[in-house]
Tab-separated table of C-alpha atoms in Angstrom:
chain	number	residue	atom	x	y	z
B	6	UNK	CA	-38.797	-4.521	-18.233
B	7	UNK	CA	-39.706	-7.213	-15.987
B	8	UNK	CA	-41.535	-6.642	-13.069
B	9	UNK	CA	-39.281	-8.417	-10.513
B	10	UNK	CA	-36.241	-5.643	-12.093
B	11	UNK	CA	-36.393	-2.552	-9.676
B	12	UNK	CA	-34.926	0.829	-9.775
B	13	UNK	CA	-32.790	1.535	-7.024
B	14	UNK	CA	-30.347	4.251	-6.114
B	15	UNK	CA	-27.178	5.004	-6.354
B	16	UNK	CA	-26.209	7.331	-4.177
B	17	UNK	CA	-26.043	5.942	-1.010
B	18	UNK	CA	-22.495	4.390	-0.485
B	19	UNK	CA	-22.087	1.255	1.210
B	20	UNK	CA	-20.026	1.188	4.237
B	21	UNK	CA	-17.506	-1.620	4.217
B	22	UNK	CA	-15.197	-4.206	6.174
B	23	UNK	CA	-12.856	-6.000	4.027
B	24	UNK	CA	-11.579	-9.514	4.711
B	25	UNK	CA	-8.193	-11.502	3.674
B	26	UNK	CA	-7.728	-14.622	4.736
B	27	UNK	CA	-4.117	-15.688	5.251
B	28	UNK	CA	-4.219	-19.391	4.874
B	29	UNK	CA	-1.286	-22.036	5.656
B	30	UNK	CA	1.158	-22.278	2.733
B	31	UNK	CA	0.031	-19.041	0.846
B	32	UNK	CA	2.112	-15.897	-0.419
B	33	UNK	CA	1.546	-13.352	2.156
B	34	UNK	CA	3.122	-10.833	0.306
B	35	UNK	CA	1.019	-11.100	-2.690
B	36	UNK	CA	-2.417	-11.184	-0.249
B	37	UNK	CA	-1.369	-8.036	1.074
B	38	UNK	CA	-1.274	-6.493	-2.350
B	39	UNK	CA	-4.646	-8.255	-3.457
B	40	UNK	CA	-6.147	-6.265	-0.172
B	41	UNK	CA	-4.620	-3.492	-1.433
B	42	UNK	CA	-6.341	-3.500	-5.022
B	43	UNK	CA	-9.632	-5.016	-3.677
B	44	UNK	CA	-9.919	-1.338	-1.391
B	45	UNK	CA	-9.790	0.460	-5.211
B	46	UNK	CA	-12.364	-1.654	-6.282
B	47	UNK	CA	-15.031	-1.538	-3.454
B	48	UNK	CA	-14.051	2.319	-3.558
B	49	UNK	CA	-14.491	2.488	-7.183
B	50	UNK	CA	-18.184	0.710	-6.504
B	51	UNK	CA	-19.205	3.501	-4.732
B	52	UNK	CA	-18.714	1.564	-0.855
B	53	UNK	CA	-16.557	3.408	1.959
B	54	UNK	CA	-13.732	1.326	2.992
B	55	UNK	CA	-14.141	1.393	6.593
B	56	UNK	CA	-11.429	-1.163	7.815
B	57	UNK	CA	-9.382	-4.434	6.494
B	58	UNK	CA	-8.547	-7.109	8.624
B	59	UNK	CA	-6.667	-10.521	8.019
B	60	UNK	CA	-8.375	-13.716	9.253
B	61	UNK	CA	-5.166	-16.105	9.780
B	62	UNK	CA	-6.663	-20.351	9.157
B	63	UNK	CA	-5.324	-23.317	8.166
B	64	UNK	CA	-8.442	-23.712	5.424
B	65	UNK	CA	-11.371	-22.533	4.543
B	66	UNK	CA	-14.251	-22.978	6.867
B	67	UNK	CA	-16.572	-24.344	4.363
B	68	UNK	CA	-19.691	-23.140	6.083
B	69	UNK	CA	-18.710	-19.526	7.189
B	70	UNK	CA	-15.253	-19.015	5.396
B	71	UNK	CA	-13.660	-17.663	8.518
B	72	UNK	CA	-15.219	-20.153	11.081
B	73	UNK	CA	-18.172	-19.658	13.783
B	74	UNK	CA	-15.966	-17.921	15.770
B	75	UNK	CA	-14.732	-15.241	14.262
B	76	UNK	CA	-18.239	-14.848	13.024
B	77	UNK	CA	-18.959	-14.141	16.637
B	78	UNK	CA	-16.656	-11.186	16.772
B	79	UNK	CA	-17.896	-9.504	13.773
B	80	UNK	CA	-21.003	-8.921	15.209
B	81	UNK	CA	-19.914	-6.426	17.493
B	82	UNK	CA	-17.780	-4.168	14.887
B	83	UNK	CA	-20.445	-4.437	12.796
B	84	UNK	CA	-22.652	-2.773	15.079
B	85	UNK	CA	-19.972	-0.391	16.117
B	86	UNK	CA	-19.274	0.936	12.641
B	87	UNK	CA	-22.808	0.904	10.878
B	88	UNK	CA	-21.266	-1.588	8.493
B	89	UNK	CA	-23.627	-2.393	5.489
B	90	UNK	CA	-21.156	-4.884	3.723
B	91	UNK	CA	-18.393	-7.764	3.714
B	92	UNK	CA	-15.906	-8.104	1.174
B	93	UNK	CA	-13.871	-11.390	1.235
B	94	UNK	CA	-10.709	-11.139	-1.046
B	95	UNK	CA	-12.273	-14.329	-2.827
B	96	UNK	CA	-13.172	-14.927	-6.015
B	97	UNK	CA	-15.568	-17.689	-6.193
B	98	UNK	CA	-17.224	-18.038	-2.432
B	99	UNK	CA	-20.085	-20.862	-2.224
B	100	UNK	CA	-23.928	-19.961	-2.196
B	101	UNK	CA	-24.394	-21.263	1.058
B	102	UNK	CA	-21.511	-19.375	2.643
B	103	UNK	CA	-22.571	-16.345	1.939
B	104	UNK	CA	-26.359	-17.508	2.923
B	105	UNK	CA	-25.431	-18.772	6.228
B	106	UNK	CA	-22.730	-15.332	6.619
B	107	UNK	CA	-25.609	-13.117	5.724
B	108	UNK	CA	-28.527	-14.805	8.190
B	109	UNK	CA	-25.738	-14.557	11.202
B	110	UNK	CA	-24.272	-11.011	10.549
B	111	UNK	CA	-27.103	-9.424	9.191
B	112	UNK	CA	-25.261	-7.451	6.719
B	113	UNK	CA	-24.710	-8.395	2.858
B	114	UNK	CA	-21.690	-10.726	2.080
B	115	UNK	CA	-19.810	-10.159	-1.675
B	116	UNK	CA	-16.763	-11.227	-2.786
B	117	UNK	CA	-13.968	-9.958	-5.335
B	118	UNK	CA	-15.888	-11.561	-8.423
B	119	UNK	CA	-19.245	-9.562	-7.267
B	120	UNK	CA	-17.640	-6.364	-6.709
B	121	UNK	CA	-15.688	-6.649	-10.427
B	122	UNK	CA	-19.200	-7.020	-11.731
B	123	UNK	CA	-20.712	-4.327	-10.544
B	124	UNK	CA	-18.280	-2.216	-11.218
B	125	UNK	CA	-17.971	-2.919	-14.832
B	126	UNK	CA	-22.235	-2.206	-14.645
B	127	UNK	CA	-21.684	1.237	-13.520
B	128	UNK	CA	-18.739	2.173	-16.328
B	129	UNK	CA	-20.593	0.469	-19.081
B	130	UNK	CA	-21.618	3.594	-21.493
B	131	UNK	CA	-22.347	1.897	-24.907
B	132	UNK	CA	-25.461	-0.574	-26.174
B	133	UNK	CA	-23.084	-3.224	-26.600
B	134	UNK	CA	-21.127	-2.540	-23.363
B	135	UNK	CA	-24.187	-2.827	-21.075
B	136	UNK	CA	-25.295	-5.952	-22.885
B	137	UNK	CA	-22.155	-7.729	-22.456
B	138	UNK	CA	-21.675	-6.892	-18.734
B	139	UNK	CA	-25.374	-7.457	-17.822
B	140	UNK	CA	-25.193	-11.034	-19.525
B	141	UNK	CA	-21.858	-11.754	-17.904
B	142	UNK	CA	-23.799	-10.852	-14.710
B	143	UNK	CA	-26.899	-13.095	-15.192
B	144	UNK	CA	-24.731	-16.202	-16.154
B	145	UNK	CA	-23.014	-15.734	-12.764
B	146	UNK	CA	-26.022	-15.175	-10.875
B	147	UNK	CA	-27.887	-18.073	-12.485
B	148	UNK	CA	-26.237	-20.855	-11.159
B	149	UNK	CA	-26.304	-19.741	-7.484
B	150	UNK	CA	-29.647	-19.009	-7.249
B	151	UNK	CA	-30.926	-21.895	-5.458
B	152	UNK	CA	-27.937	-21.925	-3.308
B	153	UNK	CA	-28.449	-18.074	-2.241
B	154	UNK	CA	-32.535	-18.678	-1.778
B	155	UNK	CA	-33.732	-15.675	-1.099
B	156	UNK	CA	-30.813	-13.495	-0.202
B	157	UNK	CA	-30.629	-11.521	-3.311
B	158	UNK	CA	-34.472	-10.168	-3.544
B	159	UNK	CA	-34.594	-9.872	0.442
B	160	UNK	CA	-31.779	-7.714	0.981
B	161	UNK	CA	-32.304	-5.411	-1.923
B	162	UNK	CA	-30.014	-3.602	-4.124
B	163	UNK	CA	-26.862	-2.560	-3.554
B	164	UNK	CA	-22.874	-3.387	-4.646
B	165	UNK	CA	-22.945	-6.223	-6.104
B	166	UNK	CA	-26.763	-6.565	-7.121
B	167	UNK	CA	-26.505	-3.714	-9.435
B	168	UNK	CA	-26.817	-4.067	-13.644
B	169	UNK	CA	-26.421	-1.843	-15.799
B	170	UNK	CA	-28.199	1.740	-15.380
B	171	UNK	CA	-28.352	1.111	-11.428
B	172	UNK	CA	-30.885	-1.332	-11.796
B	173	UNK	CA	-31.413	-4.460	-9.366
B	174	UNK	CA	-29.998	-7.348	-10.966
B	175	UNK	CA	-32.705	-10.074	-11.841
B	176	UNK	CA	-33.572	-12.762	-9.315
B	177	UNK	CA	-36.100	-14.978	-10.958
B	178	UNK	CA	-34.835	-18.073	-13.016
B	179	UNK	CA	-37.158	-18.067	-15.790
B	180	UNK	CA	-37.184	-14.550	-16.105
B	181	UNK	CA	-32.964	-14.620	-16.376
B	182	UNK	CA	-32.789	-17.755	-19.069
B	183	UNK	CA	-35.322	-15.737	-20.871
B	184	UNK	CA	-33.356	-12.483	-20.624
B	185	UNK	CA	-30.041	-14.527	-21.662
B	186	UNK	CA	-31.425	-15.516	-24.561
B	187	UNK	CA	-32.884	-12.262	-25.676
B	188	UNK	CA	-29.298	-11.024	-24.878
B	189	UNK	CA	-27.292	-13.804	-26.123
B	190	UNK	CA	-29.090	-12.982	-29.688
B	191	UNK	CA	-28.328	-8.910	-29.486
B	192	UNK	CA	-24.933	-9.655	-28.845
B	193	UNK	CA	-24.529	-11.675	-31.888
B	194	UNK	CA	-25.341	-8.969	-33.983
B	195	UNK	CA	-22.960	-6.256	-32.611
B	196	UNK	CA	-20.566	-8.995	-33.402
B	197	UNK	CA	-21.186	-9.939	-36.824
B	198	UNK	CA	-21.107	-5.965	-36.740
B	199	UNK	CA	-17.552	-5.922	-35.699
B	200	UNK	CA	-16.178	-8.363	-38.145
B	201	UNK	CA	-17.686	-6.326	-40.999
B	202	UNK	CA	-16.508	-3.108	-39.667
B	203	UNK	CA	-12.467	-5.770	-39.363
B	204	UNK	CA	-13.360	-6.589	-42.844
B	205	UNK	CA	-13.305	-3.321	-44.415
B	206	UNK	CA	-10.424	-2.060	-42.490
B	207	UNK	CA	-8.448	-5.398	-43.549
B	208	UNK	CA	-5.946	-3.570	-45.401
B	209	UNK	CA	-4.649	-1.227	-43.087
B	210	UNK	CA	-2.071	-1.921	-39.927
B	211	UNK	CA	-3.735	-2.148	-37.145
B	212	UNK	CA	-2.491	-2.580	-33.804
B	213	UNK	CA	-4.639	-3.171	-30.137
B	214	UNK	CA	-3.402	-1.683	-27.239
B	215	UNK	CA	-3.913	-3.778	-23.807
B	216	UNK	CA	-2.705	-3.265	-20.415
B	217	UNK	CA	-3.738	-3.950	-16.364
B	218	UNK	CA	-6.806	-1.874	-15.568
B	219	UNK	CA	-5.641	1.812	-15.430
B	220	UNK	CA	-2.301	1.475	-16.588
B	221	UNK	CA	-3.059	4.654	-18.974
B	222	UNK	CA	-4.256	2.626	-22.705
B	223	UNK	CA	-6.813	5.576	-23.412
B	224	UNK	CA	-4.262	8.417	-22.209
B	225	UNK	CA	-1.197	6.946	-25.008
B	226	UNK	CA	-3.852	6.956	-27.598
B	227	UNK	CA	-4.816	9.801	-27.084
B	228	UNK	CA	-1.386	11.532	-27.334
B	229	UNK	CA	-0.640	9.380	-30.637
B	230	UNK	CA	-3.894	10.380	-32.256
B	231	UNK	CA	-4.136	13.710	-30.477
B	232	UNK	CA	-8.054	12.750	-29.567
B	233	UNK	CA	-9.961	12.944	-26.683
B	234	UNK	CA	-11.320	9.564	-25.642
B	235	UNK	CA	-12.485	9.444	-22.544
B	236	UNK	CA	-9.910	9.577	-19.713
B	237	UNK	CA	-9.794	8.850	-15.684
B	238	UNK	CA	-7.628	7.902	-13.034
B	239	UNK	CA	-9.959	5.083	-12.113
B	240	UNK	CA	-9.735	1.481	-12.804
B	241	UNK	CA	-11.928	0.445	-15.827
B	242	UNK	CA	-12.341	3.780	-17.090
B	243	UNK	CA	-13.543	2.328	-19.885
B	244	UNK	CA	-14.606	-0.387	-21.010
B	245	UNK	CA	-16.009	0.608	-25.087
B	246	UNK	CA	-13.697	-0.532	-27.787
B	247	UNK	CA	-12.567	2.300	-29.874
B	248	UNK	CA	-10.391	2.223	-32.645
B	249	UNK	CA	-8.023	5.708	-33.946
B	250	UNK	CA	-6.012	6.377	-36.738
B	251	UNK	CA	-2.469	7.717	-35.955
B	252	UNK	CA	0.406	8.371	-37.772
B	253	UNK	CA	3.877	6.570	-36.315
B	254	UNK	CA	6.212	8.341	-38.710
B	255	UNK	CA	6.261	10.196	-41.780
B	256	UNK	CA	3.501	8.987	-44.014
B	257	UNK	CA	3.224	5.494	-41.668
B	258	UNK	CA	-0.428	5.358	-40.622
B	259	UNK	CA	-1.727	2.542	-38.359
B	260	UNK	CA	-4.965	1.822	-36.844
B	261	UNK	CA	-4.941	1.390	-32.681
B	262	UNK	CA	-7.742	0.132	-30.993
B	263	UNK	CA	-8.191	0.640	-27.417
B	264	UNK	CA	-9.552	-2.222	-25.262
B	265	UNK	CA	-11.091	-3.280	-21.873
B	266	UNK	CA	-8.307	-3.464	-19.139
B	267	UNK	CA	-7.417	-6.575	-17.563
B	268	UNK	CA	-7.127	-7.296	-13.673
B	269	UNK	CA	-6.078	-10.286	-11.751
B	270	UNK	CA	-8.917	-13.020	-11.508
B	271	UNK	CA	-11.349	-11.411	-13.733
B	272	UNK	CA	-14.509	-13.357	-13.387
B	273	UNK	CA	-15.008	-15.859	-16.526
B	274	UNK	CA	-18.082	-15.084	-17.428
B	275	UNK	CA	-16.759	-11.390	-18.288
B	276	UNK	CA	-14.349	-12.546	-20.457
B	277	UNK	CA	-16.761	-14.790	-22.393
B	278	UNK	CA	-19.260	-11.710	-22.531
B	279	UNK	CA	-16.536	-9.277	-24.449
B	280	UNK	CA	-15.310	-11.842	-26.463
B	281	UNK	CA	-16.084	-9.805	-29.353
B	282	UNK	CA	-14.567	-6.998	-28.086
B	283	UNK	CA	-11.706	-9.143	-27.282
B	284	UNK	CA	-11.328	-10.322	-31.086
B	285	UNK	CA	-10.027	-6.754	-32.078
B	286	UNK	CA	-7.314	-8.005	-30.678
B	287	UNK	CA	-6.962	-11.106	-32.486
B	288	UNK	CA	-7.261	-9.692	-35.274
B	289	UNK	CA	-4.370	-6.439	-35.074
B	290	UNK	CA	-1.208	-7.647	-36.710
B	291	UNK	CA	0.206	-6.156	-33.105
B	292	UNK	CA	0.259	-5.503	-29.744
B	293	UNK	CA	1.476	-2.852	-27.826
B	294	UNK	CA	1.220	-3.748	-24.010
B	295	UNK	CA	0.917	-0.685	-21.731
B	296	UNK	CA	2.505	-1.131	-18.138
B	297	UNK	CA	2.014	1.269	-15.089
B	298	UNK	CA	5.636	1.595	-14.036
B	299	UNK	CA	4.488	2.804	-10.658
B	300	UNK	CA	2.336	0.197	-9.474
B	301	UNK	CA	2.952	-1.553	-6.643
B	302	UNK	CA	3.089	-5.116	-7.997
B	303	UNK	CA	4.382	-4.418	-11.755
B	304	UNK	CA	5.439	-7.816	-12.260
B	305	UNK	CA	1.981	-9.508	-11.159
B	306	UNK	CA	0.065	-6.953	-13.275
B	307	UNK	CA	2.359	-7.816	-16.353
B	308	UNK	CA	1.673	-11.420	-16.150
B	309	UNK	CA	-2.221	-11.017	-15.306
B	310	UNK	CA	-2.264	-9.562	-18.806
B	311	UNK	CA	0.361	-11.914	-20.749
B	312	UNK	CA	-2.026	-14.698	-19.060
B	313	UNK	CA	-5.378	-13.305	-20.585
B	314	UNK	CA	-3.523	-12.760	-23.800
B	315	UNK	CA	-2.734	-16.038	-23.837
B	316	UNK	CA	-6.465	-17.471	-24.073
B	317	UNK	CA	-6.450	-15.662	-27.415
B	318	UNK	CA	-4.971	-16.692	-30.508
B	319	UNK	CA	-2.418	-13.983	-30.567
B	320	UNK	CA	0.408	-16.395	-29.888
B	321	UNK	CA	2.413	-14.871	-32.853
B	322	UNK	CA	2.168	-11.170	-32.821
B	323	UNK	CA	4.829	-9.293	-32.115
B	324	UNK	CA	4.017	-7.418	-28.262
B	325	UNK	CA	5.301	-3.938	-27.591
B	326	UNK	CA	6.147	-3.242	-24.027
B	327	UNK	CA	4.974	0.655	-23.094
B	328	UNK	CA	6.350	1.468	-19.687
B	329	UNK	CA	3.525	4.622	-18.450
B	330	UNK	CA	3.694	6.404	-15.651
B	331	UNK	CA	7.244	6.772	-15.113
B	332	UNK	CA	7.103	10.109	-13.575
B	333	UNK	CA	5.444	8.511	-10.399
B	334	UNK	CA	7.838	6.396	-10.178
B	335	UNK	CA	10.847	9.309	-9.554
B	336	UNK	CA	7.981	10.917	-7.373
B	337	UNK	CA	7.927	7.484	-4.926
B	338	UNK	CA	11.523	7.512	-5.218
C-alpha cells in the first residue's frame, strides 16, 4: 500500500447540514423528493442528518454555490450544531467551490456524487466489487485534484474520502494513474472471467433482474430460488452480481442474476467501473424490472432505471414489470 493511503476509522459519524437549492425555473416538487433521498444516503454513509434547508437563487453562485451571503449565516449554525459536513443536493459541484466553501466554513463540503461513492466503498464485499468502486473513485478524484489543492489530504478522512475497507482515498497524482492502471488491468480479468462463466451457461434462459436501489431485487430472488442472498432494508444492499437457478413452472428452469441497483444521477464513472457487471444484463434473453410500489416518487424511480437500461444494448428484450412492496402501500393508505 502506498504510503500517502491511511487507515482511518469508521466509527465516528459525521454530523450533517444538508443543502437544496431551489433555483428559478426548476421542479420544486421533484427537489423536495431529491432532499428526501439524499437524507437516506448521507444516513446510509454513516453521517447524522442534523437539519435540511433550501437556499432559494436565481443561479448558481459560481464561487460559493449559495452566494457570500448565505455563507455568512452558516457560520453561526455551524458552530451551534457541531456540524462536521455540507451536503449540496448536487451532483457535479466545481473544485474551487468546494475549496473556497471549505476555507470559509471550516467544515468539509461533498456533494450527492461524493456521498454515492462512498457509500458504494463501504457495501462493496467481493474482490471485484471493491476494485470497481475504488477505480470509479480515483477517476473522479483525479481530475479535481489540482482544483481541490490540498483539501483532501488536509482535512482527513471521512464521508466522502473513504475507499474501500475504510481507507483514505488516494491524494497523490502519480500515485492514482499508477493505481488506475494496476486496477484497470485486474478488472480486465474478472471480466474476461465473466464472459467465460456467460459462455458456458449460453444454453440456458437466463434472465437479470434490475430495479431502483432497494426496491427488493435480492428479496424476489430469493423467494423464487428459496436462497439466502444477502438481504437489507438499505439502499445498495448489495452491490455483487449473483446469478440463481429457479424453477418458473413445472420442469421450466431459468437462470436470474441479481444486479447493482440503480439511483437517480449515479455518478458516470460508476457505471463505467461495473460495466462488466452490467453486461449480465446484456446478455439475459430478459428482464424483469422490480419496482417499490411504496416509494414516494414511483414514477421517477421507474424512469431512472428505464434510462440506465437504455445505455445498454438491451433495446429488444422483453422487460417484466414486478410491482414489490405492495403491502406498504395499503399500510400508507
Amino acid at each position: 500500500m502506498d504510503a500517502s493511503v491511511n487507515r482511518i476509522s469508521s466509527s465516528v459519524d459525521e454530523r450533517a447540514l444538508l443543502i437544496a437549492l431551489y433555483l428559478r425555473g426548476a421542479d420544486n416538487h421533484r427537489i423536495s423528493y431529491s432532499l428526501e433521498e439524499l437524507k437516506l444516503l448521507v444516513k446510509t454513509a454513516g453521517g447524522i442528518v442534523v437539519d435540511c434547508i433550501t437556499v432559494r437563487r436565481d443561479s448558481i453562485d459560481p464561487a460559493f454555490i449559495i452566494g457570500s451571503g448565505y455563507v455568512e449565516k452558516l457560520k453561526a449554525r455551524i458552530v451551534e450544531h457541531n456540524l462536521k459536513l455540507i451536503v449540496f443536493d448536487l451532483n457535479n459541484i466545481k473544485p474551487a467551490q468546494i475549496r473556497n466553501l471549505e476555507e470559509e466554513l471550516k467544515c468539509r463540503v461533498v456533494g450527492r456524487n461524493e456521498i454515492i461513492l462512498d457509500i458504494f466503498a463501504r457495501r462493496a464485499r467481493s474482490a471485484e466489487a471493491k476494485i470497481q468502486v475504488e477505480l470509479a473513485q480515483l477517476k473522479y478524484i483525479l481530475p479535481r485534484l489540482k482544483g481541490l489543492g490540498g483539501v483532501l489530504s488536509r482535512l482527513g478522512g471521512g464521508i466522502g474520502t473513504r475507499g474501500p475497507g475504510e481507507t483514505m482515498l488516494e491524494t497523490d497524482r502519480r500515485h492514482i494513474l499508477r493505481r488506475i492502471d494496476t486496477l484497470s488491468r485486474k478488472l480486465k480479468h474478472y471480466r474476461e472471467h465473466r464472459k467465460r462463466t456467460r459462455s458456458l451457461r449460453s444454453g440456458e434462459l437466463s434472465g437479470a433482474v434490475v430495479g431502483y436501489t432497494n426496491a427488493g431485487k435480492s428479496t424476489l430472488i430469493n423467494l423464487l430460488a428459496r436462497d439466502d442472498l444477502f438481504v437489507e432494508d438499505r439502499l445498495f444492499a448489495t452491490l455483487d452480481s449473483y446469478t440463481r437457478s429457479v424453477y418458473i413452472g413445472p420442469g421450466v428452469k431459468t437462470l436470474l442474476t441479481d444486479t447493482v441497483g440503480f439511483i437517480q444521477n449515479l455518478p458516470a464513472n460508476l457505471i463505467e467501473s461495473f460495466r462488466s457487471t452490467l453486461e449480465d444484463i446484456e446478455n439475459s434473453a430478459y428482464i424483469i424490472h422490480v419496482v417499490d410500489s411504496s416509494a414516494p416518487d414511483i414514477e421517477n424511480n421507474i424512469r431512472t432505471v428505464e434510462a440506465e437500461l437504455a445505455g445498454l444494448e438491451v433495446r429488444d428484450k422483453p422487460v417484466i414489470l414486478f410491482f414489490n412492496k405492495s403491502d406498504l402501500v395499503d399500510e400508507k393508505t
